[in-house]
PDB file of C-alpha atoms in Angstrom:
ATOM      1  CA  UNK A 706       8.847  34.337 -14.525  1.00  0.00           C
ATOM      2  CA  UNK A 707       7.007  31.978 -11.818  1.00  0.00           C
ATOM      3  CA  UNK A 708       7.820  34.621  -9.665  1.00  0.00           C
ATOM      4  CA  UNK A 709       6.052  37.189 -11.633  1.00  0.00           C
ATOM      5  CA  UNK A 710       2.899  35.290 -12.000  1.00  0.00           C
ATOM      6  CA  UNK A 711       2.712  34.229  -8.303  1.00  0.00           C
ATOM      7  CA  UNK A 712       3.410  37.997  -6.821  1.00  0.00           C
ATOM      8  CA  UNK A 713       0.132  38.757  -9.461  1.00  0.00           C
ATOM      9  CA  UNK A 714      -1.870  35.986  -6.952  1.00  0.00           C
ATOM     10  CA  UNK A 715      -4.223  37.180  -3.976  1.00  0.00           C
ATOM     11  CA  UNK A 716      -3.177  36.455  -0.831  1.00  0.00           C
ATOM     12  CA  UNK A 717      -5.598  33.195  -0.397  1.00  0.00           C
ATOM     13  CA  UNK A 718      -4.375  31.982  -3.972  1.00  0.00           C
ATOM     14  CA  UNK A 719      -0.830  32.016  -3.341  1.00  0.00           C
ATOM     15  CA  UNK A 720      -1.661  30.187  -0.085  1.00  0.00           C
ATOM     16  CA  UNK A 721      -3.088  27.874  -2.119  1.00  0.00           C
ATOM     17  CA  UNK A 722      -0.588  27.482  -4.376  1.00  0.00           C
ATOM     18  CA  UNK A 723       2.244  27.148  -1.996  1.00  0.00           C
ATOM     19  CA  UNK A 724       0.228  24.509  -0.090  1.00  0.00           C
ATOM     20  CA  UNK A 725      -0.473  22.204  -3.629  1.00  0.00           C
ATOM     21  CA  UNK A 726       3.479  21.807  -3.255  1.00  0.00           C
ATOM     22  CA  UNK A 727       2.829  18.995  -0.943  1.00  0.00           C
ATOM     23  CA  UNK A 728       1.559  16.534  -3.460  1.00  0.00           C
ATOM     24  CA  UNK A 729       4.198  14.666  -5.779  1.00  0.00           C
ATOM     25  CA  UNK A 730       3.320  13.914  -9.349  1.00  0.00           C
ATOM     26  CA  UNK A 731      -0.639  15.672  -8.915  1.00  0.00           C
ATOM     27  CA  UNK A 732      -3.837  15.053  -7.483  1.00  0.00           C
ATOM     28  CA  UNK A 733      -7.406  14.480  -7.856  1.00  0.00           C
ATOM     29  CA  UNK A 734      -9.845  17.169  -6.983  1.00  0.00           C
ATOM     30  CA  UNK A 735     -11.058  15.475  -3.520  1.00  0.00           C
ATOM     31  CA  UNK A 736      -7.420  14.829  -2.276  1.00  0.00           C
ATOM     32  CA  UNK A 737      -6.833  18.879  -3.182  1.00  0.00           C
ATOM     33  CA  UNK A 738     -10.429  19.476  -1.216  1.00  0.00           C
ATOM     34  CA  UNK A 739      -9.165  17.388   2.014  1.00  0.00           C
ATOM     35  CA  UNK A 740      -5.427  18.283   2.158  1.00  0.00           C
ATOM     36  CA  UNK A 741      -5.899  22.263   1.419  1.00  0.00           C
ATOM     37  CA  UNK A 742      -9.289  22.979   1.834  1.00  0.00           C
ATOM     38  CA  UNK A 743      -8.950  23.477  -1.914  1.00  0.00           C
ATOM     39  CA  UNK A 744     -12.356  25.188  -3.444  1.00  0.00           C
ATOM     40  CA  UNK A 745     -12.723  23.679  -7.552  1.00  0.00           C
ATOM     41  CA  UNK A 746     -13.091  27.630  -8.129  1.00  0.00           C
ATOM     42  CA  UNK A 747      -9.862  28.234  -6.364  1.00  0.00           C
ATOM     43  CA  UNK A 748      -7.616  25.575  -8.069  1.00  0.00           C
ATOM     44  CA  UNK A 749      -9.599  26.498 -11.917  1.00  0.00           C
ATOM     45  CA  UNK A 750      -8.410  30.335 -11.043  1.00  0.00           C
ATOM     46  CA  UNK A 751      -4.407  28.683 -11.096  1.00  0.00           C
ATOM     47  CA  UNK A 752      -4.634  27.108 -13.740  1.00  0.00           C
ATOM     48  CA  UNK A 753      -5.895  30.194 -15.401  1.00  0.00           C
ATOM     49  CA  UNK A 754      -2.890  31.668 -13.972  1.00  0.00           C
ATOM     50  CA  UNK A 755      -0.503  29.045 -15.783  1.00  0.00           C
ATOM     51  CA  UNK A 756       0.749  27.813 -12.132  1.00  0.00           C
ATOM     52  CA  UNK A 757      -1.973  24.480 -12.468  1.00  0.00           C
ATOM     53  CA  UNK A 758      -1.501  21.842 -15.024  1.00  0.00           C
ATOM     54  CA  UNK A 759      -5.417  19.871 -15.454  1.00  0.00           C
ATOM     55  CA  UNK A 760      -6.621  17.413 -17.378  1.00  0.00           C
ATOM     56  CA  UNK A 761     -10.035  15.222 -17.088  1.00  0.00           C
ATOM     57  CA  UNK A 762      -9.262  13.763 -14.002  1.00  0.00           C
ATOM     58  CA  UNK A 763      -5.970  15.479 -11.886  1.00  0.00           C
ATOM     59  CA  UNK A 764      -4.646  18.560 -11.522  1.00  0.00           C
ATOM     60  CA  UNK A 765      -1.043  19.135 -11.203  1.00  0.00           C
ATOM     61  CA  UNK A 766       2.136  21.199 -11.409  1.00  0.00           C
ATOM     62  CA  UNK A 767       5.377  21.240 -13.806  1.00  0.00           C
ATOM     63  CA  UNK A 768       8.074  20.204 -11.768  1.00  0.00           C
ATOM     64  CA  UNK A 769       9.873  23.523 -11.813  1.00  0.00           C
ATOM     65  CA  UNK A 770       6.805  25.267 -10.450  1.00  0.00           C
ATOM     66  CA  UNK A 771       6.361  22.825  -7.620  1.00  0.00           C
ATOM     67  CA  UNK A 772       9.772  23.019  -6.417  1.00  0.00           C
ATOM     68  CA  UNK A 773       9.015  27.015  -6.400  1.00  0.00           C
ATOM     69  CA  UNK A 774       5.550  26.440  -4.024  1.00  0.00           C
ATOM     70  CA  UNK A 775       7.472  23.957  -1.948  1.00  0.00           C
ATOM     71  CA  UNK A 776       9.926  26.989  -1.149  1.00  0.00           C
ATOM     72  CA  UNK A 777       6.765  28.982  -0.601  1.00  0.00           C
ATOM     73  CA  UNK A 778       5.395  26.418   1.726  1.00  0.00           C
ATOM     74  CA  UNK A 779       8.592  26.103   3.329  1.00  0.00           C
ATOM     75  CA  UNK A 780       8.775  29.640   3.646  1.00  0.00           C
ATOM     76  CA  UNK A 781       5.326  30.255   5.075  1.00  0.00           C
ATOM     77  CA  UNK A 782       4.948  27.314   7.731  1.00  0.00           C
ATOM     78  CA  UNK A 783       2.490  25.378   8.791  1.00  0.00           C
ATOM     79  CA  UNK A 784       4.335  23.213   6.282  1.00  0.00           C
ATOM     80  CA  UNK A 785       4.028  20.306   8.815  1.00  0.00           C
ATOM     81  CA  UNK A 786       0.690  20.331   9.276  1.00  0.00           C
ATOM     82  CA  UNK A 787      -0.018  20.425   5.732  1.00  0.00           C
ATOM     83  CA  UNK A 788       2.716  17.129   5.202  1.00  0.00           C
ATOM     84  CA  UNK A 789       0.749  14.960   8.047  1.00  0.00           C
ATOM     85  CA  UNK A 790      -2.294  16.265   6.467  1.00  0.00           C
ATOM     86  CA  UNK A 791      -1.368  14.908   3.128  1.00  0.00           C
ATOM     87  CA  UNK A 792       0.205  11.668   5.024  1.00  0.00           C
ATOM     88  CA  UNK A 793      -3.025  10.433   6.435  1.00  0.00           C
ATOM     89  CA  UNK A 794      -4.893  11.229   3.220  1.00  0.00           C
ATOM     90  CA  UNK A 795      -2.513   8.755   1.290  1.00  0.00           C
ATOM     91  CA  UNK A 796      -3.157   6.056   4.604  1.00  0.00           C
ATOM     92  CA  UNK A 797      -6.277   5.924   3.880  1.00  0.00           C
ATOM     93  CA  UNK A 798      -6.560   5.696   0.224  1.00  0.00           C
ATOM     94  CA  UNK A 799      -3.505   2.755   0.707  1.00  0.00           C
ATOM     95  CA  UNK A 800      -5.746   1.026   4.028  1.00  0.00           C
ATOM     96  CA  UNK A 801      -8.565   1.027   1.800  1.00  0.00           C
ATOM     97  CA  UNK A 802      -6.517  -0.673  -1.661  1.00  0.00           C
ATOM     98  CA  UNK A 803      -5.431  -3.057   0.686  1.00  0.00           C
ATOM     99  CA  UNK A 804      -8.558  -4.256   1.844  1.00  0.00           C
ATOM    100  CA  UNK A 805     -10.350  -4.140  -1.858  1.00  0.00           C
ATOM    101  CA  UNK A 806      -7.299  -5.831  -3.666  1.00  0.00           C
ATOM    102  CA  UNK A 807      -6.955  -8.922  -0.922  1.00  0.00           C
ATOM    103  CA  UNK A 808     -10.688  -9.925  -1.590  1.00  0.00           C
ATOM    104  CA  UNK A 809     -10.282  -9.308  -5.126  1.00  0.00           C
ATOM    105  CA  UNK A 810      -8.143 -12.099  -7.353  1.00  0.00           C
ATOM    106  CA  UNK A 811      -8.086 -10.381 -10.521  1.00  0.00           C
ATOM    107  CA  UNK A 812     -10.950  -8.184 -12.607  1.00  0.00           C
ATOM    108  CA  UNK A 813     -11.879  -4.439 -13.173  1.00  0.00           C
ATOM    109  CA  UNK A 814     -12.173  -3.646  -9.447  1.00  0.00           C
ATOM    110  CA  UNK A 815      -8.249  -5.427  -9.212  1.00  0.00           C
ATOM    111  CA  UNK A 816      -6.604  -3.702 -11.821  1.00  0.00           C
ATOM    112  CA  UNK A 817      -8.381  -0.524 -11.015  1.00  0.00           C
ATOM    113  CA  UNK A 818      -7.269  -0.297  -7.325  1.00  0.00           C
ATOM    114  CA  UNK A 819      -3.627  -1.171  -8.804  1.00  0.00           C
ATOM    115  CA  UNK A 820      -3.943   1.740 -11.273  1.00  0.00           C
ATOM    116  CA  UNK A 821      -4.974   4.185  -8.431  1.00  0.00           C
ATOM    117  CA  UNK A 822      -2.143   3.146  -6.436  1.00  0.00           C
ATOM    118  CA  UNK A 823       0.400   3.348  -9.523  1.00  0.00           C
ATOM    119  CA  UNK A 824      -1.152   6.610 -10.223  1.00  0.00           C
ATOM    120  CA  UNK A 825      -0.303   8.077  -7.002  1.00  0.00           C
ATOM    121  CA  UNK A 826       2.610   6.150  -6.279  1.00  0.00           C
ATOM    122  CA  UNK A 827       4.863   9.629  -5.926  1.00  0.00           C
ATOM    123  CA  UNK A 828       2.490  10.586  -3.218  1.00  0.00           C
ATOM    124  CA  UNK A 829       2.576   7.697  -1.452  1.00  0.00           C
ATOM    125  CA  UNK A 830       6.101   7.688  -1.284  1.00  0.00           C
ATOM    126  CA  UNK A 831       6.351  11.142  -0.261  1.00  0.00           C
ATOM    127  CA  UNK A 832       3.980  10.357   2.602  1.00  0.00           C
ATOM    128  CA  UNK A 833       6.289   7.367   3.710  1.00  0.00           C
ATOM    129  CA  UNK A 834       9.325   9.652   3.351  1.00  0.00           C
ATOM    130  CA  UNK A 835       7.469  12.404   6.207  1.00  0.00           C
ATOM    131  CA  UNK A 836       5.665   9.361   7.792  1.00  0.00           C
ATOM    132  CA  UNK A 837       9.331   7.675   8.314  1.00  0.00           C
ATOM    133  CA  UNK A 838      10.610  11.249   9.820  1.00  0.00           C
ATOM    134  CA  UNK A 839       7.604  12.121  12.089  1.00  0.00           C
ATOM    135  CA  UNK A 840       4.806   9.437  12.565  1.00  0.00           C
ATOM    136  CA  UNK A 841       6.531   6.188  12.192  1.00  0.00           C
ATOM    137  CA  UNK A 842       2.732   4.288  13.178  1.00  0.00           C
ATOM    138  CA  UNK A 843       0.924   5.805  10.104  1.00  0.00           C
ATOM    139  CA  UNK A 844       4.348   5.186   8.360  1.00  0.00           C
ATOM    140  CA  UNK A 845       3.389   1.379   9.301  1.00  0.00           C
ATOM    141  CA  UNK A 846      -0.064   1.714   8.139  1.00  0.00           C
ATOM    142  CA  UNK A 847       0.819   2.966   4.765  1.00  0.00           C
ATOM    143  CA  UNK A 848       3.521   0.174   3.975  1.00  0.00           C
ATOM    144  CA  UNK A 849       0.936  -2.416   5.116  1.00  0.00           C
ATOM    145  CA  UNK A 850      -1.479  -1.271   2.974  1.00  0.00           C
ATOM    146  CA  UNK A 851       0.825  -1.086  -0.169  1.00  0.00           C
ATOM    147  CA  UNK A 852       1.800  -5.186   0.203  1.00  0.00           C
ATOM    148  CA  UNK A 853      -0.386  -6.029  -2.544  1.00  0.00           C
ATOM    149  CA  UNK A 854       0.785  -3.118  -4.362  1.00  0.00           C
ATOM    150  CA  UNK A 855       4.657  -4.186  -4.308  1.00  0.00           C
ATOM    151  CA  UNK A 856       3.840  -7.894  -4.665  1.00  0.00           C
ATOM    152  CA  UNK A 857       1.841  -7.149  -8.049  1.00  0.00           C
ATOM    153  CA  UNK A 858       4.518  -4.591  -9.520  1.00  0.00           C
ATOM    154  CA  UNK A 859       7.228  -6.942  -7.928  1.00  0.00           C
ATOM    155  CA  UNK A 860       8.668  -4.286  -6.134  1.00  0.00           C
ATOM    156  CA  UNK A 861       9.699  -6.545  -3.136  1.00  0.00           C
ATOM    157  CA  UNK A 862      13.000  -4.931  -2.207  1.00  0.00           C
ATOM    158  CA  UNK A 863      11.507  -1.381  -1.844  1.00  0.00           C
ATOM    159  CA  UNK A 864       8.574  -2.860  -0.282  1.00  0.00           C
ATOM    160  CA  UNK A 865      10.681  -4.701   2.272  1.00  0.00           C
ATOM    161  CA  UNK A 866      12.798  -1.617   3.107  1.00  0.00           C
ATOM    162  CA  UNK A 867       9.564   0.358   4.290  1.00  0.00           C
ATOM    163  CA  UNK A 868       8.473  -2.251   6.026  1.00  0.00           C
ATOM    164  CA  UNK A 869      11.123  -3.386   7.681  1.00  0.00           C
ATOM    165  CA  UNK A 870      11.986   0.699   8.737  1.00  0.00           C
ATOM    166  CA  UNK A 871       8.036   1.143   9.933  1.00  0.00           C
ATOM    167  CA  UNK A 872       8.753  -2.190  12.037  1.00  0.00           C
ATOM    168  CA  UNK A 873      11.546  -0.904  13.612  1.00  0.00           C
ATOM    169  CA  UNK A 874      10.378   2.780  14.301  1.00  0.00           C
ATOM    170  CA  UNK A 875       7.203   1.376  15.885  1.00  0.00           C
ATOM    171  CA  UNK A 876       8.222  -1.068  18.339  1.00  0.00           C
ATOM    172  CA  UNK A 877       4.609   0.256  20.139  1.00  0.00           C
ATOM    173  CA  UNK A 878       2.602  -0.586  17.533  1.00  0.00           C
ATOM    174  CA  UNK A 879      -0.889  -2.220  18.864  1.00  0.00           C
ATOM    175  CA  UNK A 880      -0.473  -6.206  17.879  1.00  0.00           C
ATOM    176  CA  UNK A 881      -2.983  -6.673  15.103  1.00  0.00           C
ATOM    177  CA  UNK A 882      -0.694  -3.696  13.101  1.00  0.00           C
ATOM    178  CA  UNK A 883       2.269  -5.141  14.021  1.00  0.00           C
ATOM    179  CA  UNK A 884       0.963  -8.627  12.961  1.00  0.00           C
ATOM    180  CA  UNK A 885       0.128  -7.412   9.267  1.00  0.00           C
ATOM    181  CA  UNK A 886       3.468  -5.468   8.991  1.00  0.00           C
ATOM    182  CA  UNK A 887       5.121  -8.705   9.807  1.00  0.00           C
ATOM    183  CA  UNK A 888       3.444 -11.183   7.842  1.00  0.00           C
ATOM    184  CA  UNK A 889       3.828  -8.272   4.904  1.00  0.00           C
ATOM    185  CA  UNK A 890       7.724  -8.319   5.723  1.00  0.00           C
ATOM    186  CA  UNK A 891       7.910 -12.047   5.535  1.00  0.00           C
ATOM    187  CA  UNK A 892       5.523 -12.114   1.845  1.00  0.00           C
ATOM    188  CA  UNK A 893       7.946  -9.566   0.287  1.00  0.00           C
ATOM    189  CA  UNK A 894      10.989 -11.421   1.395  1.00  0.00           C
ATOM    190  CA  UNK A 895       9.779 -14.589  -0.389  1.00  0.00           C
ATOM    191  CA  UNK A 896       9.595 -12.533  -3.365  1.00  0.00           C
ATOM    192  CA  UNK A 897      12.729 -11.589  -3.275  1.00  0.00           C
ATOM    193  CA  UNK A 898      13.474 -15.537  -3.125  1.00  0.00           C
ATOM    194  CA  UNK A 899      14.821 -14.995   0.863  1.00  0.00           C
ATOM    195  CA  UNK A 900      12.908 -17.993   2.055  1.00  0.00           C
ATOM    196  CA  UNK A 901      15.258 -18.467   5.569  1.00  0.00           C
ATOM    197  CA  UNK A 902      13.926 -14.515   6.051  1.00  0.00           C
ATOM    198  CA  UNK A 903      10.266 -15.133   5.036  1.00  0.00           C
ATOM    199  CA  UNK A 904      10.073 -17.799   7.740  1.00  0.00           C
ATOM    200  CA  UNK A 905      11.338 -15.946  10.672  1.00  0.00           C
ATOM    201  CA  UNK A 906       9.231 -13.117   9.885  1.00  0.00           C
ATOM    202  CA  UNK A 907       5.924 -14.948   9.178  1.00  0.00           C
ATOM    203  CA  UNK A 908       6.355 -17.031  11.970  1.00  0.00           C
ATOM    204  CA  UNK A 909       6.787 -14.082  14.580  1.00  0.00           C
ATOM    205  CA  UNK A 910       3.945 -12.979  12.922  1.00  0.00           C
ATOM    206  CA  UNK A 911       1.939 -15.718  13.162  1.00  0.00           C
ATOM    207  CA  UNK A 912       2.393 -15.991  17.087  1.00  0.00           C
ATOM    208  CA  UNK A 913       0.713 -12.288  17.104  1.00  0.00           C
ATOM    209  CA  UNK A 914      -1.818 -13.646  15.193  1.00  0.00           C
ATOM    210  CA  UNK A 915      -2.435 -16.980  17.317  1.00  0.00           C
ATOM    211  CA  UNK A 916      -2.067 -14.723  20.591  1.00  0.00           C
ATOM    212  CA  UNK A 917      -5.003 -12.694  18.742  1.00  0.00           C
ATOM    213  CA  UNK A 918      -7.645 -15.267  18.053  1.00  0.00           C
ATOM    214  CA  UNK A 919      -7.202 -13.940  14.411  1.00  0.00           C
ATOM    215  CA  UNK A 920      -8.193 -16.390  12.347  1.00  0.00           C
ATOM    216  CA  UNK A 921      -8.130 -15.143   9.036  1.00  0.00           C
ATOM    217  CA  UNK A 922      -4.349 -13.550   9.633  1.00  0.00           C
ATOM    218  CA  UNK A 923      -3.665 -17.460  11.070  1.00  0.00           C
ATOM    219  CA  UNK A 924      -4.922 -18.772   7.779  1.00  0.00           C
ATOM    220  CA  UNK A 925      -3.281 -15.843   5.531  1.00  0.00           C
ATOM    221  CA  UNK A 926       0.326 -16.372   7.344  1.00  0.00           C
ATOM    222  CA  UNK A 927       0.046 -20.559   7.505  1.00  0.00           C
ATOM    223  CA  UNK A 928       0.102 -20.487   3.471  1.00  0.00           C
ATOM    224  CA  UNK A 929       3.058 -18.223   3.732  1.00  0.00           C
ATOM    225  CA  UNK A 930       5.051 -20.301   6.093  1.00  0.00           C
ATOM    226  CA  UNK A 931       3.834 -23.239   3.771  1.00  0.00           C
ATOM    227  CA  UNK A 932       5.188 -22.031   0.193  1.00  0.00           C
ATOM    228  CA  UNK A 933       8.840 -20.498   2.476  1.00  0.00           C
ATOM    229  CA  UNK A 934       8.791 -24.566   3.996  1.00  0.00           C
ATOM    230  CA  UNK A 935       8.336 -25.624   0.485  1.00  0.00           C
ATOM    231  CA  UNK A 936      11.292 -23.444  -1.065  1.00  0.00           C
ATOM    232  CA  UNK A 937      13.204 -24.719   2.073  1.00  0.00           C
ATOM    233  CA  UNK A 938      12.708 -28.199   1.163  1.00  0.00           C
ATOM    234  CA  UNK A 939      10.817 -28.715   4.333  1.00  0.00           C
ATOM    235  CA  UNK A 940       7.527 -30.886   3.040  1.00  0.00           C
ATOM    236  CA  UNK A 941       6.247 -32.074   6.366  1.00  0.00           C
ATOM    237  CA  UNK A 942       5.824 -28.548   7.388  1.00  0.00           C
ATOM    238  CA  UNK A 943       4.629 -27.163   4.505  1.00  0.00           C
ATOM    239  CA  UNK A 944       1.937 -30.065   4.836  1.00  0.00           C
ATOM    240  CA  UNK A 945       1.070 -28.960   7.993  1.00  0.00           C
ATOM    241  CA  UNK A 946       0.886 -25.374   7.059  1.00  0.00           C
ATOM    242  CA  UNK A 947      -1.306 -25.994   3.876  1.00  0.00           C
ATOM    243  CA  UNK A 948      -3.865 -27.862   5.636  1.00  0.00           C
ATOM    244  CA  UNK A 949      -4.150 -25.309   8.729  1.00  0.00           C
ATOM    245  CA  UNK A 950      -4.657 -22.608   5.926  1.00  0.00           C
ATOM    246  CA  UNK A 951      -7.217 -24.432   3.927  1.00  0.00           C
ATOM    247  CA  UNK A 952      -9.166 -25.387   6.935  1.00  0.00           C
ATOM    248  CA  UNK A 953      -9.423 -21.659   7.971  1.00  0.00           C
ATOM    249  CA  UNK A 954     -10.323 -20.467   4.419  1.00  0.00           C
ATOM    250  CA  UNK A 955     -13.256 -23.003   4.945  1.00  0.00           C
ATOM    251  CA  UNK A 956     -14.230 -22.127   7.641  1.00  0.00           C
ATOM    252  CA  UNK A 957     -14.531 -18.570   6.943  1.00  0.00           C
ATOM    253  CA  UNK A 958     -15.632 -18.989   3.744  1.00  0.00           C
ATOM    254  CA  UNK A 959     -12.917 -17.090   2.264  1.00  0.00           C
ATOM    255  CA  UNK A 960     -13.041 -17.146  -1.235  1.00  0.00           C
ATOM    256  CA  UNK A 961      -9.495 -16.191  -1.879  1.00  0.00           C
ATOM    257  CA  UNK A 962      -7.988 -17.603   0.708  1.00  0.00           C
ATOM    258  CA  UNK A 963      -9.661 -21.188  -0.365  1.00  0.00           C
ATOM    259  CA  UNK A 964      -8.326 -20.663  -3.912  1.00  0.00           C
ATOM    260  CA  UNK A 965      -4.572 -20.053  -3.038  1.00  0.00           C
ATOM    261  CA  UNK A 966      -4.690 -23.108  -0.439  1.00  0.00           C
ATOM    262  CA  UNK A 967      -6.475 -25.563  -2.662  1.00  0.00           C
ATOM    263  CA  UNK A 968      -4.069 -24.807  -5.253  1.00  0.00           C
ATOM    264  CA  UNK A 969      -0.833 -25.158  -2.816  1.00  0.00           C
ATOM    265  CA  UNK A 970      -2.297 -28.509  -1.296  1.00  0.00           C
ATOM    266  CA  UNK A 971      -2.594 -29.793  -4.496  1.00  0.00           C
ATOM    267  CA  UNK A 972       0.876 -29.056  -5.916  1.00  0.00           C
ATOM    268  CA  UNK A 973       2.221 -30.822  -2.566  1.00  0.00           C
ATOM    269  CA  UNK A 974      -0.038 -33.428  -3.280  1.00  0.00           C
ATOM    270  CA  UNK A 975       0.559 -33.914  -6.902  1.00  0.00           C
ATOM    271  CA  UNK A 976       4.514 -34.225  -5.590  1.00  0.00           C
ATOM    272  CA  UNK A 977       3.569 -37.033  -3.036  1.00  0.00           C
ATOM    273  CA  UNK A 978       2.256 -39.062  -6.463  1.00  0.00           C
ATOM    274  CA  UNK A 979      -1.225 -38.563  -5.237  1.00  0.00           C
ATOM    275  CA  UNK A 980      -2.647 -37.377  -8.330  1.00  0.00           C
ATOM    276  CA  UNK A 981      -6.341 -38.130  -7.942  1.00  0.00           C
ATOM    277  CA  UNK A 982      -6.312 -36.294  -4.844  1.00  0.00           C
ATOM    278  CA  UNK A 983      -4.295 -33.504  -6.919  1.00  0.00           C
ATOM    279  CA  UNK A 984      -6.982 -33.223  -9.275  1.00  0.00           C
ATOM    280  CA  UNK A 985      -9.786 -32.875  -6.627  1.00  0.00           C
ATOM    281  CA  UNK A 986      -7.776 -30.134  -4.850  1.00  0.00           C
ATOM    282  CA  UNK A 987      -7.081 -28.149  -8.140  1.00  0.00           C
ATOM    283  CA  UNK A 988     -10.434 -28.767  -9.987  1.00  0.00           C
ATOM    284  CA  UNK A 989     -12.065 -27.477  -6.852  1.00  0.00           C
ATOM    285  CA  UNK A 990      -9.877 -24.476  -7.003  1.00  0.00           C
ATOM    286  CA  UNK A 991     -11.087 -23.349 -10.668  1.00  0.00           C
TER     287      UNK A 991
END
């Protein structure tokens, strides 16, 4: 029956069709527009056809017809063009989550970014999956840009996998990637309660950063290595790593970053039996 229908297609509509295979679980107009050079005339004359699911905001196809233009795509070629296409779409739209949802601590703009990213979650994964085959760099930049993703859905083991695999296949990576990948590696081990892990990585990591004159990665990683010392029992250093980060986010007038040190400074300082001082750390943090 598919077949039927797509042998009724013109030529540039079954292209179409067969190149809308790449995209797991649907997409939004734009991403159809930049992956497939996808008119809205062209994609409204599918679903006319039955072979394009749409509803206010995505198109997409039933699962059975997607695996049939994924043959066709396969069948056609090109295919890989279309996949790294499709891959540096989805690095994009994860570069530019990551950078909205680390200045963001919670509101609209937070949980909208998150919904966008759960939304096209499949896609993302499938452009890890080629990313991991062929382009292990952009494979990098996508799992970097998902961190705040996995930490909020508390998907730290599948998080940590990527990373971990992007790490390894890009041992070329330019520093200030390679930094963020580790220090993203080291965050989604401590979720996972590996606090011996999170330390090694975060502080390989934060030598990048130091080595960099990166400031705001120095400040990010210190509160890292702070709350790992602090699982480990280590207080001294998790002193010393609370303070470094809280001078930083001072200095750089980083609204986040102030928030999370003022409150970790605190809870060391409440533990000392310092509780005035507590108070001033957390009241400034509200």
């Amino acid at each position: 029956t598919i077949e039927w229908s797509h042998d009724l297609l013109e030529a540039d509509e079954a292209e179409l069709f067969a190149s809308l295979g790449v995209f797991a679980g649907g997409c939004k107009q734009d991403d159809a527009e930049a992956v497939c050079a996808a008119s809205a005339e062209a994609l409204e004359r599918l679903v006319d056809r039955s072979l394009l699911q749409r509803d206010d905001r995505r198109y997409w196809m039933l699962e059975t017809i997607r695996e049939y233009a994924v043959e066709r795509l396969e069948a056609g070629g090109g295919a890989e063009d279309l996949r790294r296409r499709h891959a540096a779409r989805f690095a994009a739209l994860a570069e530019e989550a990551s950078a909205a949802l680390w200045e963001s601590v919670q509101g609209p703009n937070r949980a909208s970014w998150l919904e966008r990213l759960e939304t096209d979650y499949a896609n993302l994964r499938s452009a890890l999956a080629w990313s991991d085959r062929s382009d292990p760099e952009l494979a990098l930049r996508i799992a970097v840009g998902l961190l705040e993703f996995w930490l909020s859905r508390c998907h730290f083991e599948e998080g940590l996998t990527w990373v971990e695999r992007a790490i390894a296949g890009s041992p070329d990576a330019e520093s200030s990637l390679r930094a963020r990948a580790l220090h993203s590696a080291a965050f989604l081990a401590l979720g996972r309660g590996d606090a011996e892990r999170c330390s090694a990585l975060g502080e390989e990591s934060l030598a990048l950063y130091r080595s960099l004159g990166d400031r705001e990665g120095i400040g990010r990683t210190a509160h890292l290595l702070g709350q790992a010392a602090i699982a480990l029992g280590q207080r001294d250093r998790a002193l010393a790593y609370a303070d470094e980060s809280l001078r930083l986010a001072r200095e750089l007038g980083h609204v986040r970053g102030l928030i999370v040190s003022l409150r970790e400074l605190g809870a060391l300082t409440a533990a000392d039996g310092d509780q005035d001082r507590a108070n001033e750390l957390l009241d400034e943090s509200e």
